[in-house]
CSV table of C-alpha atoms in Angstrom, one decimal:
chain,number,residue,atom,x,y,z
A,1,MET,CA,274.9,140.1,57.6
A,2,LYS,CA,275.4,143.3,59.8
A,3,ARG,CA,273.4,141.2,62.6
A,4,LYS,CA,275.7,138.7,62.1
A,5,LEU,CA,278.8,140.5,62.1
A,6,ILE,CA,278.3,142.4,65.2
A,7,ALA,CA,276.9,139.1,66.8
A,8,ALA,CA,280.4,137.4,66.0
A,9,ILE,CA,282.3,140.5,66.8
A,10,GLY,CA,280.9,140.5,70.5
A,11,ILE,CA,281.2,136.8,70.6
A,12,ALA,CA,284.9,136.9,69.6
A,13,GLY,CA,285.4,139.8,71.8
A,14,MET,CA,284.1,138.1,75.1
A,15,MET,CA,286.2,134.7,74.4
A,16,ALA,CA,289.2,136.8,74.0
A,17,SER,CA,288.5,138.2,77.3
A,18,ILE,CA,288.1,134.9,78.9
A,19,ALA,CA,290.9,133.2,77.7
A,20,ALA,CA,293.0,136.5,78.5
A,21,CYS,CA,291.7,136.4,82.3
A,22,GLY,CA,291.0,132.6,82.6
A,23,GLY,CA,292.7,130.9,85.9
A,24,SER,CA,293.4,127.7,86.9
A,25,ASP,CA,292.6,126.4,90.2
A,26,ASP,CA,294.8,123.0,89.9
A,27,GLU,CA,297.3,124.4,92.8
A,28,ALA,CA,294.6,125.4,95.3
A,29,SER,CA,292.6,122.4,94.8
A,30,LYS,CA,295.8,120.4,96.2
A,31,GLN,CA,295.1,122.5,99.3
A,32,ASP,CA,293.7,120.9,102.6
A,33,PRO,CA,290.2,122.3,102.4
A,34,LYS,CA,290.6,123.7,105.9
A,35,ASP,CA,293.6,125.8,104.7
A,36,ARG,CA,291.5,127.7,101.4
A,37,LYS,CA,290.9,131.1,102.2
A,38,GLY,CA,288.9,133.5,100.2
A,39,GLU,CA,285.4,134.1,98.9
A,40,LEU,CA,283.3,132.0,96.6
A,41,THR,CA,280.8,134.4,94.5
A,42,VAL,CA,277.9,132.9,93.7
A,43,TRP,CA,274.6,134.7,91.5
A,44,LEU,CA,271.3,133.3,92.2
A,45,MET,CA,268.0,134.1,91.0
A,46,VAL,CA,266.1,135.8,93.3
A,47,ASP,CA,263.6,133.0,93.5
A,48,ALA,CA,266.0,131.4,95.8
A,49,GLN,CA,265.7,134.2,98.1
A,50,SER,CA,261.8,134.7,98.7
A,51,SER,CA,261.2,130.9,98.2
A,52,TRP,CA,263.8,128.7,99.4
A,53,PRO,CA,266.4,130.6,101.5
A,54,GLU,CA,266.7,127.8,103.8
A,55,LEU,CA,268.2,126.0,100.7
A,56,VAL,CA,270.8,128.3,100.2
A,57,LYS,CA,271.7,128.5,104.4
A,58,GLN,CA,271.8,124.7,104.4
A,59,ALA,CA,274.5,124.5,101.5
A,60,ASN,CA,276.5,127.2,102.6
A,61,SER,CA,276.8,125.7,106.2
A,62,GLU,CA,277.8,122.4,104.4
A,63,PHE,CA,280.2,124.1,102.4
A,64,ASN,CA,281.8,125.8,105.4
A,65,LYS,CA,282.1,122.8,107.5
A,66,LYS,CA,284.8,121.4,105.0
A,67,TYR,CA,286.2,125.0,103.8
A,68,PRO,CA,285.7,127.1,106.9
A,69,GLY,CA,288.1,130.1,105.8
A,70,VAL,CA,286.1,130.3,102.3
A,71,LYS,CA,283.4,132.8,102.7
A,72,VAL,CA,280.3,132.4,100.5
A,73,ASN,CA,278.9,135.5,99.1
A,74,VAL,CA,275.4,135.0,97.8
A,75,GLN,CA,274.1,137.8,95.2
A,76,TYR,CA,270.4,137.4,94.2
A,77,GLN,CA,269.5,138.4,90.7
A,78,GLN,CA,266.8,139.7,88.9
A,79,TRP,CA,265.4,137.9,85.4
A,80,GLY,CA,265.1,141.2,83.8
A,81,ASP,CA,268.6,142.4,83.7
A,82,LYS,CA,270.8,139.3,84.9
A,83,THR,CA,272.8,138.5,81.2
A,84,LYS,CA,273.1,142.5,80.8
A,85,LYS,CA,275.0,142.4,84.0
A,86,LEU,CA,276.8,139.2,83.7
A,87,ASP,CA,277.8,139.9,80.3
A,88,ALA,CA,279.4,143.2,81.4
A,89,ALA,CA,280.8,141.0,84.6
A,90,LEU,CA,282.7,138.6,82.3
A,91,SER,CA,284.4,141.3,80.3
A,92,GLY,CA,286.3,142.9,83.1
A,93,ASP,CA,287.7,141.2,86.5
A,94,SER,CA,284.6,141.5,88.7
A,95,PHE,CA,282.7,138.4,88.0
A,96,PRO,CA,280.7,135.6,89.8
A,97,ASP,CA,282.6,132.0,90.6
A,98,VAL,CA,279.0,130.3,90.3
A,99,VAL,CA,276.2,131.9,88.4
A,100,GLU,CA,272.2,130.5,87.7
A,101,LEU,CA,271.4,130.7,84.2
A,102,GLY,CA,267.8,129.8,83.0
A,103,ASN,CA,268.0,126.8,80.5
A,104,THR,CA,267.5,128.8,77.5
A,105,GLU,CA,270.2,131.2,78.3
A,106,THR,CA,273.0,128.4,79.0
A,107,MET,CA,274.2,128.1,74.8
A,108,THR,CA,275.5,131.5,75.0
A,109,TYR,CA,277.6,131.1,77.5
A,110,ILE,CA,278.7,127.4,76.6
A,111,LEU,CA,279.3,128.8,73.1
A,112,ASN,CA,281.8,131.9,74.1
A,113,GLY,CA,283.6,129.9,76.4
A,114,ALA,CA,282.2,131.6,79.5
A,115,LEU,CA,281.3,128.2,81.6
A,116,GLY,CA,283.3,125.6,82.8
A,117,GLU,CA,283.5,121.9,82.1
A,118,ILE,CA,281.3,119.8,84.6
A,119,ASP,CA,282.1,116.3,85.9
A,120,ALA,CA,278.7,114.7,86.3
A,121,LYS,CA,279.8,112.3,88.4
A,122,LYS,CA,280.3,114.6,91.4
A,123,TYR,CA,276.1,115.3,91.4
A,124,ASP,CA,273.7,113.2,93.1
A,125,ASN,CA,271.5,111.4,90.6
A,126,SER,CA,272.9,112.8,87.4
A,127,ASP,CA,272.1,109.5,86.1
A,128,THR,CA,268.4,110.5,86.2
A,129,TRP,CA,268.7,114.0,85.2
A,130,ILE,CA,265.7,115.3,83.5
A,131,GLU,CA,267.0,115.0,79.6
A,132,GLY,CA,265.3,118.2,78.5
A,133,LEU,CA,267.6,119.7,81.0
A,134,LYS,CA,271.0,118.0,80.7
A,135,ASP,CA,270.7,118.5,77.1
A,136,THR,CA,270.7,122.5,77.6
A,137,CYS,CA,274.0,121.9,79.5
A,138,SER,CA,275.5,119.6,76.6
A,139,TYR,CA,277.4,120.8,73.8
A,140,GLU,CA,279.9,118.1,71.6
A,141,GLY,CA,279.8,115.3,74.5
A,142,LYS,CA,280.8,117.6,77.3
A,143,LEU,CA,278.9,118.9,80.6
A,144,TYR,CA,278.8,122.6,81.3
A,145,CYS,CA,276.1,123.0,83.9
A,146,VAL,CA,274.1,121.3,86.0
A,147,PRO,CA,270.5,120.9,85.8
A,148,TYR,CA,269.2,122.9,89.4
A,149,TYR,CA,265.1,122.4,88.9
A,150,ALA,CA,262.5,121.9,86.1
A,151,GLY,CA,259.4,123.9,85.1
A,152,ALA,CA,256.4,122.9,82.8
A,153,ARG,CA,253.0,125.1,81.5
A,154,VAL,CA,249.7,123.8,82.6
A,155,ALA,CA,246.2,124.8,82.8
A,156,ILE,CA,245.8,127.6,85.7
A,157,TYR,CA,241.7,128.0,86.1
A,158,ASN,CA,239.1,129.8,88.0
A,159,LYS,CA,237.2,126.6,89.4
A,160,ASP,CA,234.1,129.0,90.5
A,161,MET,CA,233.5,130.5,86.8
A,162,PHE,CA,233.9,126.8,85.2
A,163,LYS,CA,231.2,125.9,87.8
A,164,ALA,CA,228.8,128.8,87.0
A,165,GLY,CA,229.3,127.9,83.5
A,166,THR,CA,229.3,124.1,83.3
A,167,GLY,CA,228.0,122.7,86.6
A,168,SER,CA,231.3,121.5,87.2
A,169,ASP,CA,234.5,122.8,89.0
A,170,GLN,CA,236.8,120.6,87.0
A,171,LEU,CA,239.0,121.0,83.9
A,172,PRO,CA,237.6,118.9,81.1
A,173,LYS,CA,240.0,116.3,80.1
A,174,THR,CA,239.9,116.5,76.5
A,175,GLU,CA,240.1,119.7,74.1
A,176,ASP,CA,236.8,119.0,72.4
A,177,GLU,CA,235.1,118.9,75.8
A,178,LEU,CA,237.3,121.7,77.1
A,179,LEU,CA,236.0,124.0,74.2
A,180,LYS,CA,232.4,123.3,74.6
A,181,ALA,CA,232.8,124.2,78.2
A,182,LEU,CA,234.6,127.3,77.2
A,183,ASP,CA,231.8,128.3,75.1
A,184,LYS,CA,229.3,128.1,77.7
A,185,VAL,CA,231.7,130.1,80.3
A,186,GLN,CA,231.9,132.9,77.4
A,187,ASP,CA,228.1,132.8,77.3
A,188,LYS,CA,227.7,133.1,81.3
A,189,TYR,CA,230.2,136.2,81.4
A,190,LYS,CA,229.0,137.7,77.9
A,191,LYS,CA,228.1,141.0,79.7
A,192,ASP,CA,231.7,141.7,80.3
A,193,ASN,CA,233.0,142.4,76.8
A,194,ALA,CA,236.2,142.1,78.2
A,195,PHE,CA,235.9,138.8,79.1
A,196,SER,CA,237.9,135.8,77.9
A,197,ALA,CA,237.0,132.3,78.9
A,198,LEU,CA,240.4,131.2,77.9
A,199,TYR,CA,243.2,134.2,77.5
A,200,LEU,CA,245.8,133.2,75.3
A,201,PRO,CA,247.7,136.4,74.4
A,202,GLY,CA,248.4,136.6,70.4
A,203,ARG,CA,252.6,136.9,71.3
A,204,TYR,CA,252.8,133.9,73.7
A,205,TRP,CA,255.3,131.9,71.3
A,206,TYR,CA,255.7,129.2,74.1
A,207,ALA,CA,251.8,128.5,73.8
A,208,ALA,CA,252.2,128.8,69.8
A,209,MET,CA,255.1,126.0,69.7
A,210,SER,CA,253.6,123.8,72.0
A,211,TYR,CA,250.6,123.4,69.3
A,212,VAL,CA,253.5,123.0,67.0
A,213,ALA,CA,254.6,120.5,69.0
A,214,ALA,CA,251.2,119.0,69.3
A,215,TYR,CA,251.1,118.3,65.4
A,216,GLY,CA,254.3,117.0,65.2
A,217,GLY,CA,256.1,119.9,64.5
A,218,GLU,CA,259.0,121.6,65.4
A,219,ILE,CA,261.0,124.9,65.3
A,220,ALA,CA,264.2,123.4,63.5
A,221,THR,CA,265.5,119.9,62.8
A,222,TYR,CA,268.8,118.7,62.2
A,223,ASP,CA,269.8,117.0,59.2
A,224,GLU,CA,272.8,114.5,59.7
A,225,GLY,CA,273.9,114.6,55.7
A,226,SER,CA,274.4,118.3,55.6
A,227,LYS,CA,275.4,118.7,59.7
A,228,GLU,CA,273.3,121.9,59.9
A,229,TRP,CA,269.7,123.1,61.7
A,230,LYS,CA,267.1,123.7,59.5
A,231,ALA,CA,264.2,126.1,60.6
A,232,ALA,CA,260.7,123.9,60.6
A,233,LEU,CA,257.5,126.0,60.6
A,234,SER,CA,256.9,126.0,57.5
A,235,THR,CA,256.4,122.2,57.4
A,236,PRO,CA,252.6,121.0,57.2
A,237,GLU,CA,252.6,120.0,60.7
A,238,ALA,CA,253.7,123.4,62.1
A,239,GLN,CA,251.7,125.1,60.2
A,240,LYS,CA,248.5,123.1,61.4
A,241,GLY,CA,250.1,123.6,65.0
A,242,ILE,CA,250.2,127.7,64.4
A,243,GLN,CA,246.8,128.0,62.8
A,244,HIS,CA,245.2,125.7,65.8
A,245,PHE,CA,246.9,128.6,68.2
A,246,ILE,CA,245.7,131.3,66.0
A,247,ASP,CA,242.0,130.3,65.7
A,248,LEU,CA,242.0,129.7,69.6
A,249,VAL,CA,243.0,133.3,70.2
A,250,LYS,CA,240.5,134.9,67.6
A,251,LYS,CA,238.2,132.6,69.4
A,252,TYR,CA,238.6,133.5,73.4
A,253,ASN,CA,240.9,136.2,73.5
A,254,HIS,CA,238.7,139.1,73.9
A,255,GLY,CA,241.0,141.6,75.2
A,256,ASP,CA,244.6,143.2,73.6
A,257,GLN,CA,245.4,140.3,71.2
A,258,THR,CA,248.5,141.6,70.4
A,259,LYS,CA,250.2,141.3,74.1
A,260,ASP,CA,252.2,138.3,75.5
A,261,GLU,CA,252.2,136.5,78.5
A,262,GLN,CA,253.5,138.5,80.7
A,263,ASP,CA,250.6,140.0,82.6
A,264,HIS,CA,248.4,137.3,82.0
A,265,ALA,CA,248.0,136.0,85.8
A,266,ASN,CA,247.0,139.8,86.4
A,267,VAL,CA,244.0,139.3,84.0
A,268,MET,CA,242.6,136.3,86.0
A,269,ALA,CA,243.5,138.2,89.2
A,270,ASN,CA,240.9,140.7,87.9
A,271,GLU,CA,238.3,138.2,87.0
A,272,LYS,CA,238.6,138.8,83.2
A,273,THR,CA,239.3,134.9,82.5
A,274,ALA,CA,238.6,131.5,83.4
A,275,LEU,CA,241.5,129.7,82.2
A,276,LEU,CA,245.2,130.6,81.3
A,277,TYR,CA,247.9,128.4,80.3
A,278,GLY,CA,251.3,129.3,81.9
A,279,ASN,CA,253.6,128.3,84.7
A,280,ALA,CA,252.4,126.2,87.6
A,281,TRP,CA,253.8,128.8,89.6
A,282,GLU,CA,251.7,131.6,88.3
A,283,ALA,CA,248.8,130.1,90.1
A,284,GLY,CA,250.1,131.8,93.1
A,285,SER,CA,250.6,135.2,91.7
A,286,VAL,CA,247.2,135.0,90.8
A,287,VAL,CA,246.4,135.2,94.4
A,288,ASP,CA,249.2,136.9,95.8
A,289,SER,CA,249.1,140.9,96.6
A,290,LYS,CA,252.4,141.4,96.6
A,291,THR,CA,252.1,140.5,93.0
A,292,ASN,CA,248.9,142.5,92.2
A,293,GLY,CA,246.8,139.5,92.8
A,294,ASN,CA,243.8,138.9,94.3
A,295,PRO,CA,243.9,137.1,97.7
A,296,LYS,CA,239.8,136.9,97.4
A,297,LEU,CA,240.0,134.2,94.9
A,298,LYS,CA,242.4,132.0,97.1
A,299,ASP,CA,241.0,128.3,97.1
A,300,LYS,CA,239.7,129.0,93.6
A,301,ILE,CA,242.3,129.0,91.3
A,302,ALA,CA,243.3,125.4,90.4
A,303,THR,CA,245.7,124.1,88.3
A,304,ALA,CA,245.3,120.8,85.8
A,305,GLY,CA,247.2,119.5,82.6
A,306,MET,CA,246.3,121.4,79.7
A,307,PRO,CA,244.1,119.4,77.2
A,308,GLY,CA,245.6,119.4,73.8
A,309,PRO,CA,244.5,118.5,70.1
A,310,GLU,CA,243.0,115.0,68.6
A,311,GLY,CA,242.6,113.9,72.4
A,312,LYS,CA,246.2,114.3,73.8
A,313,ALA,CA,247.8,116.3,76.1
A,314,LEU,CA,249.2,119.5,75.0
A,315,PRO,CA,253.1,119.0,75.1
A,316,SER,CA,254.5,121.8,77.2
A,317,PHE,CA,258.1,123.8,77.0
A,318,ILE,CA,260.4,122.4,79.6
A,319,GLY,CA,261.4,125.2,81.3
A,320,GLY,CA,263.8,125.4,84.5
A,321,SER,CA,267.3,126.7,85.4
A,322,ASP,CA,271.0,125.2,85.4
A,323,LEU,CA,273.8,125.9,87.6
A,324,ALA,CA,277.5,126.8,86.2
A,325,THR,CA,281.0,127.7,87.2
A,326,ILE,CA,282.8,130.6,85.2
A,327,SER,CA,285.6,129.3,82.9
A,328,LYS,CA,288.0,132.2,84.2
A,329,SER,CA,287.5,131.5,87.9
A,330,ASP,CA,290.5,130.7,89.7
A,331,GLN,CA,288.2,128.5,92.3
A,332,GLN,CA,285.9,126.3,89.5
A,333,ASP,CA,286.5,123.1,92.4
A,334,LEU,CA,284.8,125.1,94.9
A,335,GLY,CA,282.1,126.4,92.6
A,336,GLN,CA,281.6,122.8,92.0
A,337,GLU,CA,281.6,121.9,95.4
A,338,TRP,CA,278.9,124.6,96.3
A,339,ILE,CA,276.9,123.3,93.4
A,340,SER,CA,277.3,119.8,94.4
A,341,LEU,CA,275.7,120.6,97.6
A,342,PHE,CA,272.9,123.0,96.6
A,343,THR,CA,271.8,119.9,94.3
A,344,ASN,CA,272.1,117.2,96.0
A,345,GLU,CA,269.3,114.7,96.8
A,346,LYS,CA,268.4,116.4,100.2
A,347,SER,CA,267.9,119.7,98.4
A,348,GLN,CA,266.1,118.5,95.8
A,349,ALA,CA,263.7,116.8,97.8
A,350,ALA,CA,263.4,120.2,99.6
A,351,LEU,CA,262.4,121.4,96.7
A,352,ALA,CA,260.0,118.9,95.7
A,353,GLU,CA,258.0,119.4,99.1
A,354,LYS,CA,257.4,123.2,98.3
A,355,ASN,CA,256.2,121.6,94.8
A,356,ILE,CA,259.1,122.6,92.5
A,357,LEU,CA,260.0,119.9,90.0
A,358,PRO,CA,263.2,118.4,90.8
A,359,ASN,CA,266.1,118.2,88.7
A,360,ASN,CA,265.7,114.1,87.9
A,361,THR,CA,263.5,111.5,87.4
A,362,LYS,CA,263.9,109.3,90.4
A,363,GLN,CA,262.7,112.5,92.7
A,364,LEU,CA,259.8,113.6,90.1
A,365,GLU,CA,257.9,110.2,90.1
A,366,PRO,CA,256.3,110.5,93.4
A,367,LEU,CA,255.5,114.1,92.5
A,368,LYS,CA,253.2,112.5,89.6
A,369,ALA,CA,250.6,111.5,92.1
A,370,LYS,CA,250.6,114.1,94.4
A,371,PRO,CA,247.3,116.4,93.6
A,372,GLU,CA,249.4,119.8,93.5
A,373,THR,CA,252.0,118.7,91.5
A,374,ALA,CA,250.6,115.9,89.1
A,375,PRO,CA,249.6,118.4,86.7
A,376,ILE,CA,253.1,120.2,86.4
A,377,ALA,CA,255.1,116.7,86.9
A,378,ASN,CA,253.4,114.7,84.1
A,379,ALA,CA,253.7,117.5,81.8
A,380,VAL,CA,257.6,116.8,82.0
A,381,PRO,CA,258.2,113.4,80.1
A,382,ASP,CA,256.8,115.0,76.7
A,383,ALA,CA,257.7,118.3,77.3
A,384,TRP,CA,259.6,120.3,74.3
A,385,PHE,CA,262.8,122.6,74.1
A,386,THR,CA,263.9,125.0,71.4
A,387,PRO,CA,266.7,123.7,69.0
A,388,ILE,CA,269.6,122.9,70.8
A,389,ALA,CA,271.5,124.6,67.8
A,390,PRO,CA,274.7,126.9,68.1
A,391,GLY,CA,273.1,129.9,66.8
A,392,TRP,CA,269.8,129.5,68.4
A,393,SER,CA,271.1,132.0,71.0
A,394,ALA,CA,272.3,134.5,68.6
A,395,ILE,CA,268.7,134.6,67.2
A,396,GLU,CA,266.2,136.8,68.5
A,397,LYS,CA,264.0,134.1,68.5
A,398,LYS,CA,261.4,136.1,70.7
A,399,GLU,CA,260.9,138.9,68.2
A,400,THR,CA,261.2,136.5,65.3
A,401,LEU,CA,258.3,134.2,66.7
A,402,GLU,CA,256.3,137.0,67.9
A,403,THR,CA,256.4,139.0,64.7
A,404,MET,CA,255.5,135.9,62.9
A,405,LEU,CA,252.4,135.1,65.2
A,406,LEU,CA,251.5,139.1,64.9
A,407,ASP,CA,251.7,138.9,61.2
A,408,ILE,CA,249.0,136.0,61.2
A,409,LEU,CA,246.5,137.5,63.1
A,410,LYS,CA,246.7,140.8,61.3
A,411,GLY,CA,245.9,139.1,58.0
A,412,LYS,CA,249.0,137.4,56.7
A,413,SER,CA,248.5,133.8,55.4
A,414,VAL,CA,250.3,131.2,57.8
A,415,ALA,CA,252.0,129.8,54.9
A,416,GLU,CA,253.6,133.6,54.1
A,417,ALA,CA,254.4,134.0,57.5
A,418,THR,CA,255.9,131.0,58.5
A,419,LYS,CA,258.3,131.1,55.4
A,420,ALA,CA,259.6,134.6,56.8
A,421,ALA,CA,260.0,133.0,60.0
A,422,ASP,CA,262.2,130.0,58.3
A,423,ALA,CA,264.0,132.5,56.7
A,424,GLU,CA,265.1,134.6,59.5
A,425,ILE,CA,266.0,131.5,61.6
A,426,ASN,CA,268.1,130.1,58.8
A,427,SER,CA,270.3,133.0,58.5
A,428,LEU,CA,271.1,132.3,61.9
A,429,ILE,CA,271.0,129.0,63.4
A,430,ASN,CA,273.9,127.8,62.5
A,431,GLU,CA,276.4,130.6,63.6
A,432,THR,CA,278.5,129.9,66.2
A,433,ALA,CA,280.9,133.2,66.1
């Protein structure tokens, strides 16, 4: 109850601040674009700075052709402290006009009134936006952000290790075949006690929930009768998926099973595993010296669709980023225009050329046949997402799900651990303020 009250006070306080400082851009939007003056502050994550700075430059250039008197001030943020900085900015008078949010972060800011409403008609290919991304921007029939790019998890593997263990450098297509191959790879490198044929960290809840989805389970479901969300990890389907994940961790992870996935790319870089389940971009981290990777493994690391139970592909979490305007900004129209330029078909095509998944199925389709992107592109249509529930953002979901997994690894039964997790989730999932 205390945590609920704190969350309610926090959200109510932020909403009051936003309401008090909210501005209107109606008058400004009626001005001739060439007469507009000022500065548009855009918060983007550092990924754009390091991987596609030319897209930012292109959007700014196009924007300034129309609004020569408006300076675009792009400020790059780090994932680790972005939300803390944003919360502080929103409670004061110095805040961005446009912000990039991870798609698991958007509901918090939609519910506390921080994001401006978006008109989908102003954006290229909005009729074919990837549904999983659009859902993270939507609440009660209204849209509050624009899908930016998509992501999914895939198998990342060391071709040389698989060839040494099985005679083939290709990842098996089914899980039954994969497990047989992993046994052979593990036997090949058994002299190294820390070697894990499959490095699957015990607190990796994204992976665990993928196995839940594989068996038809969900974290929570929406009940039309009560109009409430209900935790569903105690269902037979979800429990079966969790047990499957735990079995894989116990059998193949010979490192520290209590860790999360944050450093698993480095485990592969240090040649302590032959297979990971991770974001496609992490394959690059394995070989990039700037991220403590191992350049010697270049051309040895490949990606493929991750085989799942019962002869099917493992469903992936649909990751990605969204872009939104801040509701208390007095130049939301400019923010929407900048976002439109930054996410138009030309910009999305440039992302696709870099093997980043675009925000729409129209431009995603060609990537399904491209060898470099086929695994991740094909993982998108059947991907799963966390509950689109008002209180999900208030839940310490990472802590709750990780605690559940650790408890099982330490000996608690799946039934007992999922029951406890469901009780925690149910205590908050329908809270809105």
